[in-house]
């Protein structure tokens, strides 16, 4: 089916492009709502901030996790109220906090004393939650080192927030992007449960648990279903946080919500053999959509029309004059792959166009929506009728 | 001196920004002209393609090494003729080759049969040079793996180009970006000399030697002077290519020409201590100008006003919600570094803003020219006089 839309898209745009199916986002949103009945969903805008995606999710009732003033402005322009946003970045510009506060945002993430102070000054009386570190095991993209603090320090920060006249709401964690093990969320919730108990004893009544993101997308490895992960989370909450009155649960899916909705479509610019090594170069690379492959993120790849051919080993690289722009150093591609063949990166809707640069003066992939192509087809039909 | 201009810039722009001194580019251009008397300079636009830089170099008489249609269009719009451009990317879109040809470009790099064919079809009769691989030893940023081929294959490609009615002009090589050893150019020119001789015997009269880029910029290690490198190159040419009639030599400086002209000025957003580790977060990171630090590129760093303070060890990270956005994992910074301190990356004029993304909705560093600030000051003076 995607193949049909790729051909249609090629009538109006050149490669590289990210062909995107909004109906998949709707399906993923509803799937998560069903699997996590107790949770409010805050879509992590950074995964893909295209206005069409934001508008759809806003219509479906989603809330939003934002990282900067730039993202907040984008959402406000689309009619999303600040009350539906959580400022989840633990490294905020002071003027961004003030801007958020002015526009109705009352929920902020922190993991350090200084950030508590910045929020207290620029968004007085707001709710804060503290990000607790996890070990990032079982995740393709661990997020632990840079963010989060240990449970004892988290408690101190919540007390400090209270002293600074903020409302200490609770905890967040992030099990790491593309986490393949439902037990990771369980373990993190157990830790959260212990912190909630200790907080209660010291007079702080926490009520917010932010289970973060990390919900996986199908790539080359088998992944657990949203249902399984939801079950693990809900069981862990019942077991470890049963004593919390009116617990508010938040989830922040990013990759999960948009990953499977997009295919990155690229074209072969060159095939060569030098010193016995075979290379294929395509018109997008690590500076033009495929940044995550630098950290060995493995996409499923399809070369259109050559799916059943015998494979051989290649280096796969991008179009720039930069040696870092090598996508995969060892990958199996069809033997006959050649100039102008279409190379598709499956389930590449998240963290691709958001990393776009214009390095080497090269146009990065634009987004093409299947819905747009349908609109064009209607227009074309009208035109044809007029001409007939 | 730069400190004065940073304060002046802060009156009109917010961090992060790349403060840029065009007079340094002029100095570097003239220095290279003096050191490499026999060479035509082709500035590698990809290092920093800002129109002010291009215009200045065009005025000084520089030619340009371009990587894509996007760069060609930019130069044409600034009045640079196609005859002054070399299309140095060995991975070109066919439509870009045709566009280049239509706009007067007649010089193209190749390192594979398919690229020869693409040039033959889309830029018939043009000059081509073959990129020969080097080992990239002594370079901070080797460029060998992805580009270039061995000398025997280079000869075959030159013959093939001739058969395809192109003009086989000669060879290029690249010793790797930020190369610290003048001997690297010597070694490459020795290899080139042998290929030129063999080519002559087989009836191909090569006349173009492109010595590439890689000329270093002062960072944390001592570097050889342009004079030393120029001497090494000229001696190697005299020794190995004395038999070539009317030899045309080309150099493609990128980093060298603009690196020392710019300081990336950032601001501390957060300082924290978690689990015994100290972190400093600034408002630019690997997605906003500091991409090269992912490969451990070491900048000299200055924290303004705290240059003489005792240092201690920190992690230094960027402002995004991405764990990859860590600039240095171990760096020594002043003990008292804190919120709003200015952290400057010295000699960061090359390969910084060109890698800009808008990831996390964060505004990347813009360029601020000292010349612009002077213009503003004159305007302000005029205003003041009018008001008085």
XYZ file of C-alpha atoms in Angstrom, chain A residues 14-16 46-47 66-71 88-96 111-115 118 131 133 141-150 153 267-275 279 281-283 287 291-292 294-295 315 317-326 329 338-340 351 354-363, chain B residues 14-16 46-47 66-71 88-96 111-115 118 131 133 141-150 153 267-275 279 281-283 287 291-292 294-295 315 317-326 329 338-340 351 354-363:
166
model
C 11.470 14.748 -5.442
C 13.304 12.453 -3.040
C 14.177 12.514 -0.224
C 10.150 16.847 19.696
C 9.624 13.484 17.936
C 7.116 20.556 25.135
C 10.850 21.273 25.224
C 11.191 24.972 24.407
C 9.529 28.302 23.671
C 9.723 27.427 19.963
C 7.528 24.364 20.480
C 9.249 18.541 30.277
C 12.762 19.799 29.519
C 14.902 19.910 32.682
C 17.215 22.515 31.065
C 15.041 25.550 30.396
C 15.911 29.115 29.439
C 14.543 31.471 32.102
C 12.736 33.577 29.496
C 11.116 30.374 28.162
C 16.105 17.564 38.375
C 18.301 20.110 40.164
C 18.159 22.891 42.775
C 18.944 25.594 40.240
C 16.091 24.525 37.983
C 14.430 29.203 37.993
C 12.838 13.380 37.065
C 17.136 8.471 36.896
C 18.635 4.873 23.230
C 19.214 5.216 27.024
C 18.515 8.669 28.401
C 19.828 8.249 31.910
C 23.240 9.908 32.054
C 22.219 13.436 31.172
C 18.887 13.573 33.006
C 17.318 12.575 36.284
C 18.609 12.241 39.792
C 18.617 9.581 42.517
C 17.946 13.766 45.962
C 17.034 7.529 -4.066
C 20.348 5.950 -5.052
C 22.745 8.616 -6.355
C 25.766 6.384 -6.863
C 26.977 2.806 -6.629
C 30.673 2.099 -6.683
C 33.290 -0.526 -5.971
C 36.643 0.680 -4.704
C 39.453 -1.465 -3.342
C 29.326 1.360 -1.644
C 25.188 6.436 -1.784
C 21.665 7.800 -1.374
C 20.243 11.320 -1.335
C 22.612 15.194 8.219
C 20.925 11.117 12.397
C 19.949 8.239 14.682
C 25.146 7.329 13.948
C 24.249 5.592 17.213
C 28.480 0.349 2.884
C 26.297 6.448 2.857
C 24.689 9.864 2.488
C 25.243 12.549 -0.155
C 27.530 15.008 1.659
C 31.293 15.589 1.438
C 31.600 14.461 5.040
C 33.058 11.138 6.114
C 30.761 11.048 9.153
C 27.846 10.819 6.739
C 27.923 7.012 6.572
C 28.979 0.347 7.539
C 21.626 0.791 -8.908
C 21.209 4.478 -9.844
C 17.745 5.921 -9.106
C 13.316 11.759 15.037
C 13.398 17.022 13.277
C 17.164 16.479 12.979
C 17.310 18.011 9.493
C 20.216 20.260 8.596
C 20.972 21.991 5.291
C 24.622 20.940 5.410
C 26.411 21.044 2.024
C 23.524 23.175 0.724
C 21.475 19.997 0.389
C 17.690 20.188 0.721
C 20.681 36.735 22.428
C 22.974 33.730 22.813
C 23.844 31.464 21.182
C 30.403 23.875 2.993
C 32.597 25.116 5.882
C 30.790 23.536 -4.246
C 28.924 20.442 -3.066
C 25.384 20.821 -4.404
C 22.886 22.785 -6.473
C 21.943 24.643 -3.292
C 25.456 26.010 -2.912
C 33.948 18.781 -5.777
C 31.359 16.368 -4.401
C 31.900 12.852 -5.762
C 28.224 11.986 -5.065
C 26.184 14.309 -7.239
C 22.511 14.329 -8.175
C 22.205 14.095 -11.961
C 19.962 17.168 -12.099
C 22.592 19.080 -10.079
C 35.915 8.545 -7.951
C 33.822 5.865 -9.661
C 32.715 4.683 -13.107
C 29.088 5.602 -12.493
C 30.001 9.165 -11.551
C 26.708 10.790 -14.906
C 39.954 11.750 -6.104
C 42.412 8.004 -1.364
C 38.855 14.208 10.934
C 40.037 11.638 8.352
C 38.036 11.615 5.134
C 39.448 8.555 3.469
C 36.938 5.743 3.922
C 34.012 7.278 2.114
C 35.881 9.008 -0.699
C 38.683 8.422 -3.130
C 40.057 5.375 -4.858
C 43.436 3.703 -5.296
C 41.728 2.582 -10.357
C 25.275 30.958 27.938
C 24.994 28.680 30.965
C 21.371 27.572 31.442
C 21.937 25.238 34.370
C 24.568 23.904 36.736
C 23.836 20.833 38.784
C 25.393 18.129 40.888
C 23.765 14.732 40.813
C 25.158 11.519 42.298
C 27.112 19.104 35.060
C 24.321 22.890 30.518
C 24.601 25.646 27.913
C 22.208 26.989 25.291
C 22.370 19.897 17.444
C 28.164 18.737 16.051
C 31.875 18.085 15.634
C 30.488 14.161 18.938
C 33.677 12.973 17.226
C 30.250 17.208 32.070
C 25.941 19.359 27.723
C 23.525 21.094 25.375
C 19.949 22.254 25.973
C 17.918 19.485 24.329
C 16.008 16.519 25.804
C 18.412 14.194 24.026
C 21.118 12.211 25.781
C 23.336 12.405 22.677
C 23.491 16.158 23.233
C 26.535 15.974 25.496
C 32.103 14.174 29.007
C 27.114 29.489 37.118
C 23.806 30.564 35.530
C 24.156 33.097 32.682
C 31.464 23.590 10.481
C 26.322 24.796 8.820
C 25.299 21.802 10.989
C 22.456 23.725 12.651
C 19.170 21.945 13.308
C 16.017 23.259 14.998
C 15.678 20.118 17.110
C 13.476 20.543 20.216
C 12.151 23.764 18.667
C 15.348 25.481 19.782
C 16.689 28.429 17.782
